[in-house]
C-alpha cells in the first residue's frame, strides 16, 4: 500500500473507533445515575462508620454535568475497547511477521481480561481506601469531598490496580523478546512478594486482613504464572539451540 492508502485506512479505523466510543458514551450517560450512586456509596458508609458528616460536593454550576460526561467517556472507552483494540491491531498487523503477530495477539488476549479483572479488584478495595485515607482527619471534622477530585481518585485507583494485574504479561513479553530470563524473574520472588504485600496493605486497611489476602493472592499467582511461562519458553529455546548445535557438529 502507498502512504496515501495507509493514511486513508488509518482515518477509517480512527473513525470507526471514535464512533464506537461515542455510542459507548451514550450508554454511559444513560447509566451515569446508577454509576454515580455506586460511587457515592463508600462516602455514605464512611459517614456511618466514623460517625461524622461526609458528602460529595459540586463546587460550581457545571460540575455535575462535567462529572456525568467524565463517567460517560470512561464507560464509553471501556465498552468500546473490543472495537478500538481490534482496529489498532488490524492496522498494525499487516506490518508484522508471523511470529510477531502471534505475540501481539497473545498479549492482547491475555492483557484485556487481566486488566478488567484488576479494575474489578480496584472497585472492591475502593471503600477500604476511602475509609483509610479519610480516617487521618481529626475527630469532629466534616468530610466534604469535591466530586471531580473524588472521581479522579477513583479512576486512578481502579486503573492502577488494573495495570498491576497486567504487569505479569509484560514480564512474559520481555522474556519472549530475550530481555528478561526466567531465572531473573524467579530470583526476584522475594522482592515481588514484598512489593505486592506492601501494595495490597496500602490498598486495604490494616484491620481488614482478609481483603488484603484476597487482593494479594491473585497478584502472586499471576507473578509465578508468568515465571512458569517464561521458564517453559527458556527451556524450549535452550533445547532448540542444543539441537541446532548438534546438527552443526554433524
Short mmCIF file of C-alpha atoms in Angstrom, two decimals:
data_model
loop_
_atom_site.label_atom_id
_atom_site.label_comp_id
_atom_site.label_asym_id
_atom_site.label_seq_id
_atom_site.Cartn_x
_atom_site.Cartn_y
_atom_site.Cartn_z
CA UNK A 1 0.00 0.00 0.00
CA UNK A 2 1.08 3.56 -0.69
CA UNK A 3 1.45 6.18 2.03
CA UNK A 4 -1.82 7.77 0.95
CA UNK A 5 -3.63 4.42 1.17
CA UNK A 6 -2.22 3.88 4.67
CA UNK A 7 -3.45 7.31 5.74
CA UNK A 8 -6.92 6.59 4.33
CA UNK A 9 -7.02 3.27 6.18
CA UNK A 10 -5.87 4.99 9.39
CA UNK A 11 -8.61 7.61 9.00
CA UNK A 12 -11.28 4.94 8.50
CA UNK A 13 -10.14 2.93 11.51
CA UNK A 14 -9.97 6.05 13.70
CA UNK A 15 -13.48 6.97 12.58
CA UNK A 16 -14.81 3.51 13.48
CA UNK A 17 -13.06 3.68 16.86
CA UNK A 18 -14.41 7.18 17.57
CA UNK A 19 -17.93 6.12 16.57
CA UNK A 20 -17.76 3.10 18.89
CA UNK A 21 -16.58 5.33 21.77
CA UNK A 22 -19.40 7.82 21.14
CA UNK A 23 -22.00 5.04 21.15
CA UNK A 24 -20.46 3.71 24.37
CA UNK A 25 -20.66 7.22 25.84
CA UNK A 26 -24.39 7.33 25.13
CA UNK A 27 -24.80 4.13 27.11
CA UNK A 28 -22.52 5.51 29.83
CA UNK A 29 -24.56 8.71 30.11
CA UNK A 30 -27.75 6.66 30.47
CA UNK A 31 -26.10 4.60 33.23
CA UNK A 32 -24.48 7.62 34.92
CA UNK A 33 -27.17 7.80 37.64
CA UNK A 34 -26.52 4.20 38.66
CA UNK A 35 -22.73 4.65 38.50
CA UNK A 36 -22.83 7.89 40.48
CA UNK A 37 -24.95 6.19 43.14
CA UNK A 38 -22.40 3.36 43.34
CA UNK A 39 -19.55 5.89 43.58
CA UNK A 40 -21.16 7.73 46.48
CA UNK A 41 -21.94 4.55 48.45
CA UNK A 42 -18.43 4.43 50.05
CA UNK A 43 -18.99 8.01 51.25
CA UNK A 44 -22.29 7.04 52.88
CA UNK A 45 -20.58 4.05 54.50
CA UNK A 46 -17.82 6.37 55.70
CA UNK A 47 -20.33 8.61 57.44
CA UNK A 48 -21.95 5.62 59.15
CA UNK A 49 -18.65 4.00 60.24
CA UNK A 50 -16.87 7.11 61.51
CA UNK A 51 -19.94 8.83 62.91
CA UNK A 52 -19.39 12.15 61.16
CA UNK A 53 -20.82 14.05 58.24
CA UNK A 54 -19.47 13.08 54.82
CA UNK A 55 -20.83 14.16 51.45
CA UNK A 56 -19.95 14.58 47.78
CA UNK A 57 -19.97 18.24 46.75
CA UNK A 58 -20.36 20.02 43.42
CA UNK A 59 -18.50 23.30 43.70
CA UNK A 60 -19.78 25.10 40.59
CA UNK A 61 -22.78 25.20 38.26
CA UNK A 62 -21.45 22.86 35.57
CA UNK A 63 -19.55 20.40 37.78
CA UNK A 64 -22.46 17.91 37.97
CA UNK A 65 -22.78 17.84 34.18
CA UNK A 66 -19.00 17.65 33.75
CA UNK A 67 -18.86 14.65 36.09
CA UNK A 68 -21.55 12.83 34.11
CA UNK A 69 -19.60 13.48 30.90
CA UNK A 70 -16.45 12.09 32.54
CA UNK A 71 -18.35 9.00 33.64
CA UNK A 72 -19.89 8.59 30.18
CA UNK A 73 -16.46 8.90 28.50
CA UNK A 74 -14.88 6.33 30.84
CA UNK A 75 -17.74 3.88 30.28
CA UNK A 76 -17.59 4.55 26.54
CA UNK A 77 -13.89 3.75 26.33
CA UNK A 78 -14.34 0.54 28.36
CA UNK A 79 -17.42 -0.69 26.46
CA UNK A 80 -15.89 0.07 23.06
CA UNK A 81 -12.48 -1.39 23.92
CA UNK A 82 -13.01 -4.58 21.85
CA UNK A 83 -13.73 -2.39 18.79
CA UNK A 84 -10.86 0.09 19.04
CA UNK A 85 -8.37 -2.56 20.20
CA UNK A 86 -9.26 -4.61 17.13
CA UNK A 87 -8.88 -1.53 14.90
CA UNK A 88 -5.41 -0.83 16.31
CA UNK A 89 -4.40 -4.46 15.95
CA UNK A 90 -5.81 -4.73 12.41
CA UNK A 91 -3.93 -1.59 11.32
CA UNK A 92 -0.59 -2.75 12.73
CA UNK A 93 -0.92 -6.48 11.96
CA UNK A 94 -0.08 -6.39 8.20
CA UNK A 95 3.34 -4.98 9.02
CA UNK A 96 4.22 -7.73 11.48
CA UNK A 97 5.90 -11.03 10.83
CA UNK A 98 4.07 -14.29 11.57
CA UNK A 99 5.85 -14.77 14.91
CA UNK A 100 5.27 -11.15 15.92
CA UNK A 101 1.57 -11.49 15.10
CA UNK A 102 1.29 -14.44 17.48
CA UNK A 103 3.00 -12.48 20.25
CA UNK A 104 0.80 -9.41 19.68
CA UNK A 105 -2.41 -11.44 19.57
CA UNK A 106 -1.41 -13.37 22.70
CA UNK A 107 -0.61 -10.13 24.51
CA UNK A 108 -3.99 -8.58 23.67
CA UNK A 109 -5.94 -11.74 24.53
CA UNK A 110 -4.16 -12.02 27.90
CA UNK A 111 -3.91 -8.34 28.83
CA UNK A 112 -7.52 -7.31 28.26
CA UNK A 113 -9.21 -9.83 30.63
CA UNK A 114 -6.46 -9.34 33.23
CA UNK A 115 -6.88 -5.57 33.08
CA UNK A 116 -10.65 -5.87 33.51
CA UNK A 117 -10.14 -8.28 36.42
CA UNK A 118 -7.76 -5.78 38.01
CA UNK A 119 -10.32 -3.00 37.59
CA UNK A 120 -12.91 -5.16 39.36
CA UNK A 121 -10.41 -5.74 42.17
CA UNK A 122 -9.78 -1.98 42.32
CA UNK A 123 -13.50 -1.38 42.71
CA UNK A 124 -13.51 -3.97 45.50
CA UNK A 125 -10.82 -2.13 47.52
CA UNK A 126 -12.21 1.37 46.84
CA UNK A 127 -14.36 1.56 50.02
CA UNK A 128 -11.36 0.47 52.11
CA UNK A 129 -9.17 3.17 50.59
CA UNK A 130 -11.81 5.86 51.22
CA UNK A 131 -12.17 4.74 54.85
CA UNK A 132 -8.41 4.53 55.37
CA UNK A 133 -7.41 7.86 53.86
CA UNK A 134 -10.25 9.92 55.35
CA UNK A 135 -9.56 8.32 58.72
CA UNK A 136 -6.48 10.56 59.11
CA UNK A 137 -8.73 13.60 59.55
CA UNK A 138 -9.15 14.81 63.16
CA UNK A 139 -12.26 13.85 65.09
CA UNK A 140 -15.19 16.21 64.78
CA UNK A 141 -14.30 17.31 61.27
CA UNK A 142 -16.53 17.00 58.20
CA UNK A 143 -15.52 15.15 55.04
CA UNK A 144 -16.59 17.41 52.17
CA UNK A 145 -15.29 15.66 49.05
CA UNK A 146 -15.16 17.53 45.75
CA UNK A 147 -16.93 15.49 43.07
CA UNK A 148 -14.29 15.95 40.36
CA UNK A 149 -11.34 15.18 42.65
CA UNK A 150 -13.13 12.18 44.11
CA UNK A 151 -13.87 10.75 40.66
CA UNK A 152 -10.25 11.30 39.58
CA UNK A 153 -9.12 9.42 42.69
CA UNK A 154 -11.49 6.50 41.96
CA UNK A 155 -10.41 6.35 38.32
CA UNK A 156 -6.69 6.41 39.16
CA UNK A 157 -7.10 3.74 41.83
CA UNK A 158 -9.04 1.39 39.55
CA UNK A 159 -6.62 1.95 36.65
CA UNK A 160 -3.57 1.46 38.89
CA UNK A 161 -4.76 -1.94 40.11
CA UNK A 162 -5.88 -2.88 36.60
CA UNK A 163 -2.38 -2.11 35.27
CA UNK A 164 -0.83 -4.03 38.20
CA UNK A 165 -2.69 -7.14 37.05
CA UNK A 166 -1.27 -6.72 33.53
CA UNK A 167 2.38 -6.40 34.66
CA UNK A 168 2.97 -10.21 34.60
CA UNK A 169 2.08 -10.15 30.90
CA UNK A 170 4.86 -7.61 30.35
CA UNK A 171 7.27 -9.97 32.14
CA UNK A 172 6.33 -12.72 29.69
CA UNK A 173 6.71 -10.37 26.70
CA UNK A 174 10.16 -9.27 27.92
CA UNK A 175 11.12 -12.93 28.30
CA UNK A 176 9.92 -13.81 24.80
CA UNK A 177 11.87 -10.82 23.46
CA UNK A 178 15.04 -12.12 25.14
CA UNK A 179 15.37 -9.17 27.53
CA UNK A 180 14.50 -11.00 30.77
CA UNK A 181 15.18 -14.63 31.64
CA UNK A 182 13.00 -16.90 33.78
CA UNK A 183 15.90 -17.26 36.24
CA UNK A 184 15.97 -13.48 36.73
CA UNK A 185 12.21 -13.43 37.34
CA UNK A 186 12.39 -16.28 39.86
CA UNK A 187 15.38 -14.75 41.66
CA UNK A 188 13.31 -11.65 42.33
CA UNK A 189 10.47 -13.54 44.02
CA UNK A 190 11.25 -12.08 47.46
CA UNK A 191 11.14 -8.53 46.12
CA UNK A 192 7.94 -9.32 44.23
CA UNK A 193 6.23 -10.72 47.34
CA UNK A 194 7.34 -7.71 49.40
CA UNK A 195 6.15 -5.23 46.75
CA UNK A 196 2.79 -6.97 46.31
CA UNK A 197 2.28 -7.22 50.08
CA UNK A 198 3.06 -3.53 50.56
CA UNK A 199 0.80 -2.58 47.67
CA UNK A 200 -2.14 -4.60 48.99
CA UNK A 201 -1.52 -3.42 52.57
CA UNK A 202 -1.76 0.20 51.40
CA UNK A 203 -4.83 -0.56 49.27
CA UNK A 204 -6.68 -2.17 52.18
CA UNK A 205 -6.86 -1.07 55.83
CA UNK A 206 -4.66 -2.94 58.30
CA UNK A 207 -7.69 -4.20 60.23
CA UNK A 208 -9.09 -5.93 57.14
CA UNK A 209 -6.51 -8.69 56.66
CA UNK A 210 -8.85 -10.87 54.60
CA UNK A 211 -9.27 -8.19 51.92
CA UNK A 212 -5.50 -7.81 51.74
CA UNK A 213 -5.04 -11.53 51.11
CA UNK A 214 -7.90 -11.63 48.59
CA UNK A 215 -6.08 -8.96 46.58
CA UNK A 216 -2.54 -10.26 47.11
CA UNK A 217 -3.16 -13.94 46.26
CA UNK A 218 -4.22 -13.45 42.61
CA UNK A 219 -1.37 -10.99 42.04
CA UNK A 220 1.16 -13.51 43.43
CA UNK A 221 -0.37 -16.30 41.35
CA UNK A 222 -0.08 -14.16 38.22
CA UNK A 223 3.56 -13.38 39.00
CA UNK A 224 4.51 -17.04 39.43
CA UNK A 225 2.41 -18.00 36.40
CA UNK A 226 4.46 -15.50 34.36
CA UNK A 227 7.67 -17.04 35.77
CA UNK A 228 6.41 -20.52 34.83
CA UNK A 229 5.59 -19.49 31.26
CA UNK A 230 9.00 -17.81 30.94
CA UNK A 231 10.71 -20.97 32.27
CA UNK A 232 8.93 -23.17 29.72
CA UNK A 233 9.87 -20.76 26.94
CA UNK A 234 13.52 -20.66 28.02
CA UNK A 235 13.65 -24.46 28.19
CA UNK A 236 12.18 -24.83 24.72
CA UNK A 237 14.58 -22.23 23.34
CA UNK A 238 17.52 -23.95 25.02
CA UNK A 239 16.55 -27.31 23.54
CA UNK A 240 16.23 -25.74 20.10
CA UNK A 241 19.73 -24.28 20.43
CA UNK A 242 21.12 -27.64 21.56
CA UNK A 243 19.53 -29.39 18.59
CA UNK A 244 20.99 -26.76 16.26
CA UNK A 245 24.47 -27.21 17.77
CA UNK A 246 24.23 -31.00 17.27
CA UNK A 247 23.19 -30.55 13.64
CA UNK A 248 26.07 -28.15 13.01
CA UNK A 249 28.52 -30.51 14.71
CA UNK A 250 27.38 -33.39 12.48
#
